[in-house]
Amino acid sequence: MSLAVRVIPCLDVDNGRVVKGVNFVDLRDAGDPVEMATVYDAEGADELTFLDITASSDSRGTTFDVVGRTADQVFIPLTVGGGVRTPEDVDRLLRAGADKVGINTAAITRPDVIAEIAHRFGSQVLVLSVDARRAADQPSGFEVTTHGGRQSAGIDAVEWARRATELGAGEILLNSMDADGTRDGFDLEMIRAVRDVTQVPLIASGGAGRLEHFAQAVDAGADAVLAASVFHFGDMTIGQVKETLRASGHRVR
């Protein structure tokens, strides 16, 4: 029996506020993260993802505060990413109230940190965030990017997903930089390509715009679907997404 599909709102947090843009630019203020988290919990979200998008040291204290206040209010799993570089960062976020921690750039720079975190805390707490875009010069046709999709990391995204899970990443958050904020649908080809090389849970992100997009992502191999702006700005609710998934034959909670 397959696991129930998880529906996950993503809160991009900048200096204590939720923001959302298109392809990571033109950011609009979308509200208070703790208030929004509480609403999504009530609406039936299965998990929440917080991404500190300007995770320099100045906003790091803000993030711990937001995570702590959110964990006091909601009782669904909370994944926090942005600026995570060491097992000590993971430890602090878990103590603040996070259930899982996302890592991205630091793992590309030093892949061994994946194994170190998994060894110390268990693979289940480590989510590898892969910001990928189409690139004809990579074997799979997809490359890893850093800096909010602005810079190429020069590595194949599918091969990176495979290697990172071998090192101990317990879950992959696969974000299509080409589709991010466009609302044209998830990159189904990319989802299939990563699904083919790894067994860990796969979260599809980037491009949700219509209800049917979520079922398409699951059909392509995603175990969970993540979206931001369509939820933040009221285009659709968590309940509507779950109803559509259910109608497409997928199990939801």
JSON list of C-alpha atoms in Angstrom, two decimals:
[
{"chain": "A", "resi": 1, "resn": "MET", "atom": "CA", "xyz": [0.00, 0.00, 0.00]},
{"chain": "A", "resi": 2, "resn": "SER", "atom": "CA", "xyz": [1.46, 3.32, -1.01]},
{"chain": "A", "resi": 3, "resn": "LEU", "atom": "CA", "xyz": [1.74, 6.10, 1.55]},
{"chain": "A", "resi": 4, "resn": "ALA", "atom": "CA", "xyz": [-0.76, 8.93, 1.52]},
{"chain": "A", "resi": 5, "resn": "VAL", "atom": "CA", "xyz": [0.28, 11.88, -0.63]},
{"chain": "A", "resi": 6, "resn": "ARG", "atom": "CA", "xyz": [1.34, 14.85, 1.49]},
{"chain": "A", "resi": 7, "resn": "VAL", "atom": "CA", "xyz": [0.28, 18.39, 0.63]},
{"chain": "A", "resi": 8, "resn": "ILE", "atom": "CA", "xyz": [2.81, 20.94, 1.88]},
{"chain": "A", "resi": 9, "resn": "PRO", "atom": "CA", "xyz": [2.54, 24.73, 1.84]},
{"chain": "A", "resi": 10, "resn": "CYS", "atom": "CA", "xyz": [5.91, 26.47, 1.62]},
{"chain": "A", "resi": 11, "resn": "LEU", "atom": "CA", "xyz": [6.60, 29.68, 3.49]},
{"chain": "A", "resi": 12, "resn": "ASP", "atom": "CA", "xyz": [9.49, 31.66, 2.04]},
{"chain": "A", "resi": 13, "resn": "VAL", "atom": "CA", "xyz": [10.54, 33.80, 5.01]},
{"chain": "A", "resi": 14, "resn": "ASP", "atom": "CA", "xyz": [12.55, 37.00, 4.67]},
{"chain": "A", "resi": 15, "resn": "ASN", "atom": "CA", "xyz": [13.33, 38.90, 7.90]},
{"chain": "A", "resi": 16, "resn": "GLY", "atom": "CA", "xyz": [10.35, 37.39, 9.69]},
{"chain": "A", "resi": 17, "resn": "ARG", "atom": "CA", "xyz": [7.75, 37.88, 6.92]},
{"chain": "A", "resi": 18, "resn": "VAL", "atom": "CA", "xyz": [6.43, 35.48, 4.28]},
{"chain": "A", "resi": 19, "resn": "VAL", "atom": "CA", "xyz": [7.24, 36.64, 0.74]},
{"chain": "A", "resi": 20, "resn": "LYS", "atom": "CA", "xyz": [6.61, 35.22, -2.73]},
{"chain": "A", "resi": 21, "resn": "GLY", "atom": "CA", "xyz": [7.90, 36.09, -6.18]},
{"chain": "A", "resi": 22, "resn": "VAL", "atom": "CA", "xyz": [8.29, 34.64, -9.66]},
{"chain": "A", "resi": 23, "resn": "ASN", "atom": "CA", "xyz": [11.58, 32.84, -10.37]},
{"chain": "A", "resi": 24, "resn": "PHE", "atom": "CA", "xyz": [12.78, 34.17, -6.99]},
{"chain": "A", "resi": 25, "resn": "VAL", "atom": "CA", "xyz": [12.46, 37.88, -7.90]},
{"chain": "A", "resi": 26, "resn": "ASP", "atom": "CA", "xyz": [9.79, 40.61, -7.50]},
{"chain": "A", "resi": 27, "resn": "LEU", "atom": "CA", "xyz": [8.96, 39.51, -3.96]},
{"chain": "A", "resi": 28, "resn": "ARG", "atom": "CA", "xyz": [5.56, 40.40, -2.50]},
{"chain": "A", "resi": 29, "resn": "ASP", "atom": "CA", "xyz": [4.72, 40.37, 1.20]},
{"chain": "A", "resi": 30, "resn": "ALA", "atom": "CA", "xyz": [2.29, 37.52, 1.91]},
{"chain": "A", "resi": 31, "resn": "GLY", "atom": "CA", "xyz": [1.90, 37.79, 5.67]},
{"chain": "A", "resi": 32, "resn": "ASP", "atom": "CA", "xyz": [3.01, 36.70, 9.12]},
{"chain": "A", "resi": 33, "resn": "PRO", "atom": "CA", "xyz": [4.52, 33.20, 9.10]},
{"chain": "A", "resi": 34, "resn": "VAL", "atom": "CA", "xyz": [3.09, 32.06, 12.42]},
{"chain": "A", "resi": 35, "resn": "GLU", "atom": "CA", "xyz": [-0.44, 33.22, 11.51]},
{"chain": "A", "resi": 36, "resn": "MET", "atom": "CA", "xyz": [-0.19, 31.58, 8.09]},
{"chain": "A", "resi": 37, "resn": "ALA", "atom": "CA", "xyz": [1.16, 28.34, 9.55]},
{"chain": "A", "resi": 38, "resn": "THR", "atom": "CA", "xyz": [-1.77, 28.21, 11.96]},
{"chain": "A", "resi": 39, "resn": "VAL", "atom": "CA", "xyz": [-4.27, 28.68, 9.11]},
{"chain": "A", "resi": 40, "resn": "TYR", "atom": "CA", "xyz": [-2.63, 25.97, 7.00]},
{"chain": "A", "resi": 41, "resn": "ASP", "atom": "CA", "xyz": [-2.61, 23.58, 9.95]},
{"chain": "A", "resi": 42, "resn": "ALA", "atom": "CA", "xyz": [-6.36, 24.16, 10.39]},
{"chain": "A", "resi": 43, "resn": "GLU", "atom": "CA", "xyz": [-6.92, 23.69, 6.64]},
{"chain": "A", "resi": 44, "resn": "GLY", "atom": "CA", "xyz": [-5.38, 20.22, 6.77]},
{"chain": "A", "resi": 45, "resn": "ALA", "atom": "CA", "xyz": [-1.81, 20.73, 5.55]},
{"chain": "A", "resi": 46, "resn": "ASP", "atom": "CA", "xyz": [0.22, 17.58, 6.20]},
{"chain": "A", "resi": 47, "resn": "GLU", "atom": "CA", "xyz": [3.48, 19.44, 6.80]},
{"chain": "A", "resi": 48, "resn": "LEU", "atom": "CA", "xyz": [4.91, 22.92, 6.52]},
{"chain": "A", "resi": 49, "resn": "THR", "atom": "CA", "xyz": [8.18, 23.99, 4.92]},
{"chain": "A", "resi": 50, "resn": "PHE", "atom": "CA", "xyz": [9.92, 27.20, 5.99]},
{"chain": "A", "resi": 51, "resn": "LEU", "atom": "CA", "xyz": [12.68, 28.50, 3.75]},
{"chain": "A", "resi": 52, "resn": "ASP", "atom": "CA", "xyz": [14.74, 31.37, 5.09]},
{"chain": "A", "resi": 53, "resn": "ILE", "atom": "CA", "xyz": [15.54, 32.94, 1.73]},
{"chain": "A", "resi": 54, "resn": "THR", "atom": "CA", "xyz": [18.03, 35.50, 3.04]},
{"chain": "A", "resi": 55, "resn": "ALA", "atom": "CA", "xyz": [19.70, 33.20, 5.51]},
{"chain": "A", "resi": 56, "resn": "SER", "atom": "CA", "xyz": [22.57, 35.45, 6.39]},
{"chain": "A", "resi": 57, "resn": "SER", "atom": "CA", "xyz": [23.52, 35.57, 10.05]},
{"chain": "A", "resi": 58, "resn": "ASP", "atom": "CA", "xyz": [21.47, 38.72, 10.67]},
{"chain": "A", "resi": 59, "resn": "SER", "atom": "CA", "xyz": [18.15, 37.01, 9.92]},
{"chain": "A", "resi": 60, "resn": "ARG", "atom": "CA", "xyz": [19.11, 33.67, 11.48]},
{"chain": "A", "resi": 61, "resn": "GLY", "atom": "CA", "xyz": [17.97, 34.78, 14.95]},
{"chain": "A", "resi": 62, "resn": "THR", "atom": "CA", "xyz": [14.61, 35.79, 13.44]},
{"chain": "A", "resi": 63, "resn": "THR", "atom": "CA", "xyz": [14.23, 32.33, 11.97]},
{"chain": "A", "resi": 64, "resn": "PHE", "atom": "CA", "xyz": [14.81, 30.54, 15.28]},
{"chain": "A", "resi": 65, "resn": "ASP", "atom": "CA", "xyz": [12.19, 32.80, 16.84]},
{"chain": "A", "resi": 66, "resn": "VAL", "atom": "CA", "xyz": [9.66, 32.16, 14.05]},
{"chain": "A", "resi": 67, "resn": "VAL", "atom": "CA", "xyz": [10.28, 28.40, 14.16]},
{"chain": "A", "resi": 68, "resn": "GLY", "atom": "CA", "xyz": [9.86, 28.34, 17.92]},
{"chain": "A", "resi": 69, "resn": "ARG", "atom": "CA", "xyz": [6.63, 30.32, 17.86]},
{"chain": "A", "resi": 70, "resn": "THR", "atom": "CA", "xyz": [5.25, 28.22, 15.02]},
{"chain": "A", "resi": 71, "resn": "ALA", "atom": "CA", "xyz": [6.11, 24.93, 16.73]},
{"chain": "A", "resi": 72, "resn": "ASP", "atom": "CA", "xyz": [4.18, 26.17, 19.77]},
{"chain": "A", "resi": 73, "resn": "GLN", "atom": "CA", "xyz": [1.09, 26.75, 17.62]},
{"chain": "A", "resi": 74, "resn": "VAL", "atom": "CA", "xyz": [0.98, 23.92, 15.11]},
{"chain": "A", "resi": 75, "resn": "PHE", "atom": "CA", "xyz": [1.41, 20.20, 15.48]},
{"chain": "A", "resi": 76, "resn": "ILE", "atom": "CA", "xyz": [2.22, 19.04, 11.96]},
{"chain": "A", "resi": 77, "resn": "PRO", "atom": "CA", "xyz": [5.83, 18.37, 10.91]},
{"chain": "A", "resi": 78, "resn": "LEU", "atom": "CA", "xyz": [7.89, 21.45, 10.22]},
{"chain": "A", "resi": 79, "resn": "THR", "atom": "CA", "xyz": [10.84, 21.44, 7.80]},
{"chain": "A", "resi": 80, "resn": "VAL", "atom": "CA", "xyz": [13.18, 24.42, 7.96]},
{"chain": "A", "resi": 81, "resn": "GLY", "atom": "CA", "xyz": [15.83, 25.27, 5.38]},
{"chain": "A", "resi": 82, "resn": "GLY", "atom": "CA", "xyz": [18.06, 28.15, 4.39]},
{"chain": "A", "resi": 83, "resn": "GLY", "atom": "CA", "xyz": [21.61, 28.73, 5.57]},
{"chain": "A", "resi": 84, "resn": "VAL", "atom": "CA", "xyz": [22.08, 25.26, 7.07]},
{"chain": "A", "resi": 85, "resn": "ARG", "atom": "CA", "xyz": [25.79, 24.42, 6.85]},
{"chain": "A", "resi": 86, "resn": "THR", "atom": "CA", "xyz": [26.75, 22.16, 9.73]},
{"chain": "A", "resi": 87, "resn": "PRO", "atom": "CA", "xyz": [25.38, 19.48, 12.07]},
{"chain": "A", "resi": 88, "resn": "GLU", "atom": "CA", "xyz": [25.36, 22.21, 14.73]},
{"chain": "A", "resi": 89, "resn": "ASP", "atom": "CA", "xyz": [22.93, 24.29, 12.62]},
{"chain": "A", "resi": 90, "resn": "VAL", "atom": "CA", "xyz": [20.68, 21.23, 12.39]},
{"chain": "A", "resi": 91, "resn": "ASP", "atom": "CA", "xyz": [20.88, 20.70, 16.14]},
{"chain": "A", "resi": 92, "resn": "ARG", "atom": "CA", "xyz": [19.85, 24.30, 16.84]},
{"chain": "A", "resi": 93, "resn": "LEU", "atom": "CA", "xyz": [16.89, 24.16, 14.45]},
{"chain": "A", "resi": 94, "resn": "LEU", "atom": "CA", "xyz": [15.67, 20.85, 15.90]},
{"chain": "A", "resi": 95, "resn": "ARG", "atom": "CA", "xyz": [15.91, 22.35, 19.39]},
{"chain": "A", "resi": 96, "resn": "ALA", "atom": "CA", "xyz": [13.96, 25.40, 18.20]},
{"chain": "A", "resi": 97, "resn": "GLY", "atom": "CA", "xyz": [11.12, 23.11, 17.13]},
{"chain": "A", "resi": 98, "resn": "ALA", "atom": "CA", "xyz": [11.85, 21.94, 13.58]},
{"chain": "A", "resi": 99, "resn": "ASP", "atom": "CA", "xyz": [11.13, 18.28, 12.79]},
{"chain": "A", "resi": 100, "resn": "LYS", "atom": "CA", "xyz": [13.23, 18.15, 9.63]},
{"chain": "A", "resi": 101, "resn": "VAL", "atom": "CA", "xyz": [15.95, 20.37, 8.23]},
{"chain": "A", "resi": 102, "resn": "GLY", "atom": "CA", "xyz": [16.62, 21.22, 4.61]},
{"chain": "A", "resi": 103, "resn": "ILE", "atom": "CA", "xyz": [20.11, 21.59, 3.20]},
{"chain": "A", "resi": 104, "resn": "ASN", "atom": "CA", "xyz": [21.12, 22.85, -0.21]},
{"chain": "A", "resi": 105, "resn": "THR", "atom": "CA", "xyz": [24.23, 24.90, -1.03]},
{"chain": "A", "resi": 106, "resn": "ALA", "atom": "CA", "xyz": [26.36, 23.59, 1.84]},
{"chain": "A", "resi": 107, "resn": "ALA", "atom": "CA", "xyz": [25.83, 20.01, 0.67]},
{"chain": "A", "resi": 108, "resn": "ILE", "atom": "CA", "xyz": [26.95, 20.89, -2.85]},
{"chain": "A", "resi": 109, "resn": "THR", "atom": "CA", "xyz": [30.06, 22.57, -1.45]},
{"chain": "A", "resi": 110, "resn": "ARG", "atom": "CA", "xyz": [30.85, 19.68, 0.89]},
{"chain": "A", "resi": 111, "resn": "PRO", "atom": "CA", "xyz": [28.79, 16.53, 0.25]},
{"chain": "A", "resi": 112, "resn": "ASP", "atom": "CA", "xyz": [30.20, 14.79, 3.35]},
{"chain": "A", "resi": 113, "resn": "VAL", "atom": "CA", "xyz": [28.05, 17.05, 5.52]},
{"chain": "A", "resi": 114, "resn": "ILE", "atom": "CA", "xyz": [25.05, 14.94, 4.40]},
{"chain": "A", "resi": 115, "resn": "ALA", "atom": "CA", "xyz": [26.60, 11.81, 5.89]},
{"chain": "A", "resi": 116, "resn": "GLU", "atom": "CA", "xyz": [27.60, 13.68, 9.05]},
{"chain": "A", "resi": 117, "resn": "ILE", "atom": "CA", "xyz": [24.07, 14.98, 9.65]},
{"chain": "A", "resi": 118, "resn": "ALA", "atom": "CA", "xyz": [22.44, 11.64, 8.81]},
{"chain": "A", "resi": 119, "resn": "HIS", "atom": "CA", "xyz": [24.81, 9.79, 11.12]},
{"chain": "A", "resi": 120, "resn": "ARG", "atom": "CA", "xyz": [24.15, 12.13, 14.03]},
{"chain": "A", "resi": 121, "resn": "PHE", "atom": "CA", "xyz": [20.40, 12.71, 13.70]},
{"chain": "A", "resi": 122, "resn": "GLY", "atom": "CA", "xyz": [19.13, 10.01, 11.33]},
{"chain": "A", "resi": 123, "resn": "SER", "atom": "CA", "xyz": [18.31, 10.28, 7.62]},
{"chain": "A", "resi": 124, "resn": "GLN", "atom": "CA", "xyz": [14.67, 11.07, 8.41]},
{"chain": "A", "resi": 125, "resn": "VAL", "atom": "CA", "xyz": [15.52, 14.59, 9.58]},
{"chain": "A", "resi": 126, "resn": "LEU", "atom": "CA", "xyz": [17.51, 15.52, 6.48]},
{"chain": "A", "resi": 127, "resn": "VAL", "atom": "CA", "xyz": [15.79, 16.92, 3.39]},
{"chain": "A", "resi": 128, "resn": "LEU", "atom": "CA", "xyz": [18.04, 17.64, 0.42]},
{"chain": "A", "resi": 129, "resn": "SER", "atom": "CA", "xyz": [16.73, 20.68, -1.42]},
{"chain": "A", "resi": 130, "resn": "VAL", "atom": "CA", "xyz": [17.60, 20.52, -5.14]},
{"chain": "A", "resi": 131, "resn": "ASP", "atom": "CA", "xyz": [16.99, 23.71, -7.14]},
{"chain": "A", "resi": 132, "resn": "ALA", "atom": "CA", "xyz": [17.27, 22.42, -10.70]},
{"chain": "A", "resi": 133, "resn": "ARG", "atom": "CA", "xyz": [16.75, 23.77, -14.20]},
{"chain": "A", "resi": 134, "resn": "ARG", "atom": "CA", "xyz": [16.99, 22.45, -17.72]},
{"chain": "A", "resi": 135, "resn": "ALA", "atom": "CA", "xyz": [20.52, 22.34, -19.14]},
{"chain": "A", "resi": 136, "resn": "ALA", "atom": "CA", "xyz": [21.42, 20.71, -22.42]},
{"chain": "A", "resi": 137, "resn": "ASP", "atom": "CA", "xyz": [25.05, 20.21, -21.40]},
{"chain": "A", "resi": 138, "resn": "GLN", "atom": "CA", "xyz": [24.22, 17.81, -18.53]},
{"chain": "A", "resi": 139, "resn": "PRO", "atom": "CA", "xyz": [23.69, 14.06, -19.15]},
{"chain": "A", "resi": 140, "resn": "SER", "atom": "CA", "xyz": [20.16, 14.09, -17.67]},
{"chain": "A", "resi": 141, "resn": "GLY", "atom": "CA", "xyz": [19.24, 17.43, -19.23]},
{"chain": "A", "resi": 142, "resn": "PHE", "atom": "CA", "xyz": [18.99, 19.06, -15.78]},
{"chain": "A", "resi": 143, "resn": "GLU", "atom": "CA", "xyz": [21.55, 20.94, -13.70]},
{"chain": "A", "resi": 144, "resn": "VAL", "atom": "CA", "xyz": [21.75, 22.03, -10.07]},
{"chain": "A", "resi": 145, "resn": "THR", "atom": "CA", "xyz": [21.63, 25.75, -9.36]},
{"chain": "A", "resi": 146, "resn": "THR", "atom": "CA", "xyz": [22.51, 27.84, -6.32]},
{"chain": "A", "resi": 147, "resn": "HIS", "atom": "CA", "xyz": [21.78, 31.38, -5.13]},
{"chain": "A", "resi": 148, "resn": "GLY", "atom": "CA", "xyz": [18.05, 31.16, -5.77]},
{"chain": "A", "resi": 149, "resn": "GLY", "atom": "CA", "xyz": [18.51, 29.69, -9.22]},
{"chain": "A", "resi": 150, "resn": "ARG", "atom": "CA", "xyz": [20.85, 32.41, -10.43]},
{"chain": "A", "resi": 151, "resn": "GLN", "atom": "CA", "xyz": [24.07, 30.40, -10.59]},
{"chain": "A", "resi": 152, "resn": "SER", "atom": "CA", "xyz": [24.84, 27.02, -12.08]},
{"chain": "A", "resi": 153, "resn": "ALA", "atom": "CA", "xyz": [26.55, 24.57, -9.75]},
{"chain": "A", "resi": 154, "resn": "GLY", "atom": "CA", "xyz": [27.91, 22.75, -12.81]},
{"chain": "A", "resi": 155, "resn": "ILE", "atom": "CA", "xyz": [26.60, 19.35, -11.71]},
{"chain": "A", "resi": 156, "resn": "ASP", "atom": "CA", "xyz": [23.92, 17.05, -13.07]},
{"chain": "A", "resi": 157, "resn": "ALA", "atom": "CA", "xyz": [20.76, 17.31, -10.96]},
{"chain": "A", "resi": 158, "resn": "VAL", "atom": "CA", "xyz": [19.66, 13.69, -11.33]},
{"chain": "A", "resi": 159, "resn": "GLU", "atom": "CA", "xyz": [23.11, 12.31, -10.53]},
{"chain": "A", "resi": 160, "resn": "TRP", "atom": "CA", "xyz": [23.32, 14.67, -7.54]},
{"chain": "A", "resi": 161, "resn": "ALA", "atom": "CA", "xyz": [19.98, 13.41, -6.19]},
{"chain": "A", "resi": 162, "resn": "ARG", "atom": "CA", "xyz": [21.18, 9.82, -6.51]},
{"chain": "A", "resi": 163, "resn": "ARG", "atom": "CA", "xyz": [24.51, 10.51, -4.82]},
{"chain": "A", "resi": 164, "resn": "ALA", "atom": "CA", "xyz": [23.01, 12.55, -1.98]},
{"chain": "A", "resi": 165, "resn": "THR", "atom": "CA", "xyz": [20.56, 9.81, -1.04]},
{"chain": "A", "resi": 166, "resn": "GLU", "atom": "CA", "xyz": [23.42, 7.31, -1.01]},
{"chain": "A", "resi": 167, "resn": "LEU", "atom": "CA", "xyz": [25.20, 9.65, 1.42]},
{"chain": "A", "resi": 168, "resn": "GLY", "atom": "CA", "xyz": [22.15, 9.66, 3.69]},
{"chain": "A", "resi": 169, "resn": "ALA", "atom": "CA", "xyz": [19.62, 12.30, 2.62]},
{"chain": "A", "resi": 170, "resn": "GLY", "atom": "CA", "xyz": [16.22, 10.97, 3.71]},
{"chain": "A", "resi": 171, "resn": "GLU", "atom": "CA", "xyz": [14.04, 13.00, 1.38]},
{"chain": "A", "resi": 172, "resn": "ILE", "atom": "CA", "xyz": [14.42, 15.18, -1.72]},
{"chain": "A", "resi": 173, "resn": "LEU", "atom": "CA", "xyz": [12.70, 18.50, -2.26]},
{"chain": "A", "resi": 174, "resn": "LEU", "atom": "CA", "xyz": [12.94, 18.90, -6.03]},
{"chain": "A", "resi": 175, "resn": "ASN", "atom": "CA", "xyz": [12.29, 22.47, -7.09]},
{"chain": "A", "resi": 176, "resn": "SER", "atom": "CA", "xyz": [12.07, 23.40, -10.75]},
{"chain": "A", "resi": 177, "resn": "MET", "atom": "CA", "xyz": [13.65, 26.83, -11.14]},
{"chain": "A", "resi": 178, "resn": "ASP", "atom": "CA", "xyz": [12.20, 27.15, -14.65]},
{"chain": "A", "resi": 179, "resn": "ALA", "atom": "CA", "xyz": [8.68, 26.58, -13.37]},
{"chain": "A", "resi": 180, "resn": "ASP", "atom": "CA", "xyz": [8.95, 28.42, -10.04]},
{"chain": "A", "resi": 181, "resn": "GLY", "atom": "CA", "xyz": [6.10, 30.89, -9.64]},
{"chain": "A", "resi": 182, "resn": "THR", "atom": "CA", "xyz": [4.95, 30.50, -13.26]},
{"chain": "A", "resi": 183, "resn": "ARG", "atom": "CA", "xyz": [1.85, 28.42, -12.42]},
{"chain": "A", "resi": 184, "resn": "ASP", "atom": "CA", "xyz": [2.30, 26.45, -15.65]},
{"chain": "A", "resi": 185, "resn": "GLY", "atom": "CA", "xyz": [2.59, 23.08, -13.88]},
{"chain": "A", "resi": 186, "resn": "PHE", "atom": "CA", "xyz": [5.35, 21.00, -12.32]},
{"chain": "A", "resi": 187, "resn": "ASP", "atom": "CA", "xyz": [8.30, 19.79, -14.42]},
{"chain": "A", "resi": 188, "resn": "LEU", "atom": "CA", "xyz": [7.06, 16.23, -14.85]},
{"chain": "A", "resi": 189, "resn": "GLU", "atom": "CA", "xyz": [10.06, 15.09, -16.86]},
{"chain": "A", "resi": 190, "resn": "MET", "atom": "CA", "xyz": [12.40, 16.16, -14.07]},
{"chain": "A", "resi": 191, "resn": "ILE", "atom": "CA", "xyz": [10.28, 14.39, -11.44]},
{"chain": "A", "resi": 192, "resn": "ARG", "atom": "CA", "xyz": [10.34, 11.15, -13.45]},
{"chain": "A", "resi": 193, "resn": "ALA", "atom": "CA", "xyz": [14.09, 11.37, -13.97]},
{"chain": "A", "resi": 194, "resn": "VAL", "atom": "CA", "xyz": [14.81, 11.73, -10.24]},
{"chain": "A", "resi": 195, "resn": "ARG", "atom": "CA", "xyz": [12.23, 9.10, -9.30]},
{"chain": "A", "resi": 196, "resn": "ASP", "atom": "CA", "xyz": [14.08, 6.62, -11.53]},
{"chain": "A", "resi": 197, "resn": "VAL", "atom": "CA", "xyz": [17.32, 6.89, -9.54]},
{"chain": "A", "resi": 198, "resn": "THR", "atom": "CA", "xyz": [16.21, 7.12, -5.92]},
{"chain": "A", "resi": 199, "resn": "GLN", "atom": "CA", "xyz": [13.82, 5.41, -3.52]},
{"chain": "A", "resi": 200, "resn": "VAL", "atom": "CA", "xyz": [13.51, 8.13, -0.87]},
{"chain": "A", "resi": 201, "resn": "PRO", "atom": "CA", "xyz": [10.38, 10.29, -0.64]},
{"chain": "A", "resi": 202, "resn": "LEU", "atom": "CA", "xyz": [10.29, 12.94, -3.35]},
{"chain": "A", "resi": 203, "resn": "ILE", "atom": "CA", "xyz": [8.60, 16.32, -2.90]},
{"chain": "A", "resi": 204, "resn": "ALA", "atom": "CA", "xyz": [7.67, 18.13, -6.12]},
{"chain": "A", "resi": 205, "resn": "SER", "atom": "CA", "xyz": [7.97, 21.92, -6.04]},
{"chain": "A", "resi": 206, "resn": "GLY", "atom": "CA", "xyz": [7.74, 24.76, -8.53]},
{"chain": "A", "resi": 207, "resn": "GLY", "atom": "CA", "xyz": [4.98, 25.54, -10.99]},
{"chain": "A", "resi": 208, "resn": "ALA", "atom": "CA", "xyz": [1.67, 24.68, -9.33]},
{"chain": "A", "resi": 209, "resn": "GLY", "atom": "CA", "xyz": [-1.10, 26.78, -10.84]},
{"chain": "A", "resi": 210, "resn": "ARG", "atom": "CA", "xyz": [-4.17, 24.58, -11.26]},
{"chain": "A", "resi": 211, "resn": "LEU", "atom": "CA", "xyz": [-5.66, 21.79, -9.18]},
{"chain": "A", "resi": 212, "resn": "GLU", "atom": "CA", "xyz": [-4.89, 19.11, -11.75]},
{"chain": "A", "resi": 213, "resn": "HIS", "atom": "CA", "xyz": [-1.18, 19.96, -11.66]},
{"chain": "A", "resi": 214, "resn": "PHE", "atom": "CA", "xyz": [-0.81, 18.27, -8.27]},
{"chain": "A", "resi": 215, "resn": "ALA", "atom": "CA", "xyz": [-2.14, 14.89, -9.44]},
{"chain": "A", "resi": 216, "resn": "GLN", "atom": "CA", "xyz": [0.10, 15.08, -12.51]},
{"chain": "A", "resi": 217, "resn": "ALA", "atom": "CA", "xyz": [3.14, 15.46, -10.26]},
{"chain": "A", "resi": 218, "resn": "VAL", "atom": "CA", "xyz": [2.13, 12.45, -8.18]},
{"chain": "A", "resi": 219, "resn": "ASP", "atom": "CA", "xyz": [1.50, 10.41, -11.33]},
{"chain": "A", "resi": 220, "resn": "ALA", "atom": "CA", "xyz": [5.05, 11.31, -12.41]},
{"chain": "A", "resi": 221, "resn": "GLY", "atom": "CA", "xyz": [6.46, 9.89, -9.16]},
{"chain": "A", "resi": 222, "resn": "ALA", "atom": "CA", "xyz": [6.20, 12.53, -6.43]},
{"chain": "A", "resi": 223, "resn": "ASP", "atom": "CA", "xyz": [5.27, 11.39, -2.92]},
{"chain": "A", "resi": 224, "resn": "ALA", "atom": "CA", "xyz": [4.38, 14.90, -1.80]},
{"chain": "A", "resi": 225, "resn": "VAL", "atom": "CA", "xyz": [3.46, 18.17, -3.50]},
{"chain": "A", "resi": 226, "resn": "LEU", "atom": "CA", "xyz": [4.56, 21.60, -2.35]},
{"chain": "A", "resi": 227, "resn": "ALA", "atom": "CA", "xyz": [3.26, 25.02, -3.33]},
{"chain": "A", "resi": 228, "resn": "ALA", "atom": "CA", "xyz": [3.38, 28.58, -2.11]},
{"chain": "A", "resi": 229, "resn": "SER", "atom": "CA", "xyz": [1.69, 31.42, -3.98]},
{"chain": "A", "resi": 230, "resn": "VAL", "atom": "CA", "xyz": [-1.47, 29.52, -5.00]},
{"chain": "A", "resi": 231, "resn": "PHE", "atom": "CA", "xyz": [-2.15, 28.93, -1.30]},
{"chain": "A", "resi": 232, "resn": "HIS", "atom": "CA", "xyz": [-0.90, 32.27, 0.06]},
{"chain": "A", "resi": 233, "resn": "PHE", "atom": "CA", "xyz": [-3.02, 34.38, -2.31]},
{"chain": "A", "resi": 234, "resn": "GLY", "atom": "CA", "xyz": [-6.16, 32.27, -2.04]},
{"chain": "A", "resi": 235, "resn": "ASP", "atom": "CA", "xyz": [-6.25, 30.71, -5.51]},
{"chain": "A", "resi": 236, "resn": "MET", "atom": "CA", "xyz": [-7.00, 27.32, -3.98]},
{"chain": "A", "resi": 237, "resn": "THR", "atom": "CA", "xyz": [-7.11, 25.60, -0.62]},
{"chain": "A", "resi": 238, "resn": "ILE", "atom": "CA", "xyz": [-5.33, 22.57, 0.80]},
{"chain": "A", "resi": 239, "resn": "GLY", "atom": "CA", "xyz": [-8.73, 20.85, 0.94]},
{"chain": "A", "resi": 240, "resn": "GLN", "atom": "CA", "xyz": [-9.37, 21.41, -2.77]},
{"chain": "A", "resi": 241, "resn": "VAL", "atom": "CA", "xyz": [-5.97, 19.97, -3.67]},
{"chain": "A", "resi": 242, "resn": "LYS", "atom": "CA", "xyz": [-6.64, 16.89, -1.53]},
{"chain": "A", "resi": 243, "resn": "GLU", "atom": "CA", "xyz": [-10.09, 16.45, -3.04]},
{"chain": "A", "resi": 244, "resn": "THR", "atom": "CA", "xyz": [-8.63, 16.59, -6.55]},
{"chain": "A", "resi": 245, "resn": "LEU", "atom": "CA", "xyz": [-5.89, 14.11, -5.62]},
{"chain": "A", "resi": 246, "resn": "ARG", "atom": "CA", "xyz": [-8.49, 11.78, -4.13]},
{"chain": "A", "resi": 247, "resn": "ALA", "atom": "CA", "xyz": [-10.64, 12.04, -7.26]},
{"chain": "A", "resi": 248, "resn": "SER", "atom": "CA", "xyz": [-7.54, 11.10, -9.31]},
{"chain": "A", "resi": 249, "resn": "GLY", "atom": "CA", "xyz": [-7.18, 7.89, -7.34]},
{"chain": "A", "resi": 250, "resn": "HIS", "atom": "CA", "xyz": [-4.47, 8.97, -4.90]},
{"chain": "A", "resi": 251, "resn": "ARG", "atom": "CA", "xyz": [-4.59, 8.40, -1.16]},
{"chain": "A", "resi": 252, "resn": "VAL", "atom": "CA", "xyz": [-4.51, 11.50, 0.99]},
{"chain": "A", "resi": 253, "resn": "ARG", "atom": "CA", "xyz": [-4.74, 12.00, 4.73]}
]
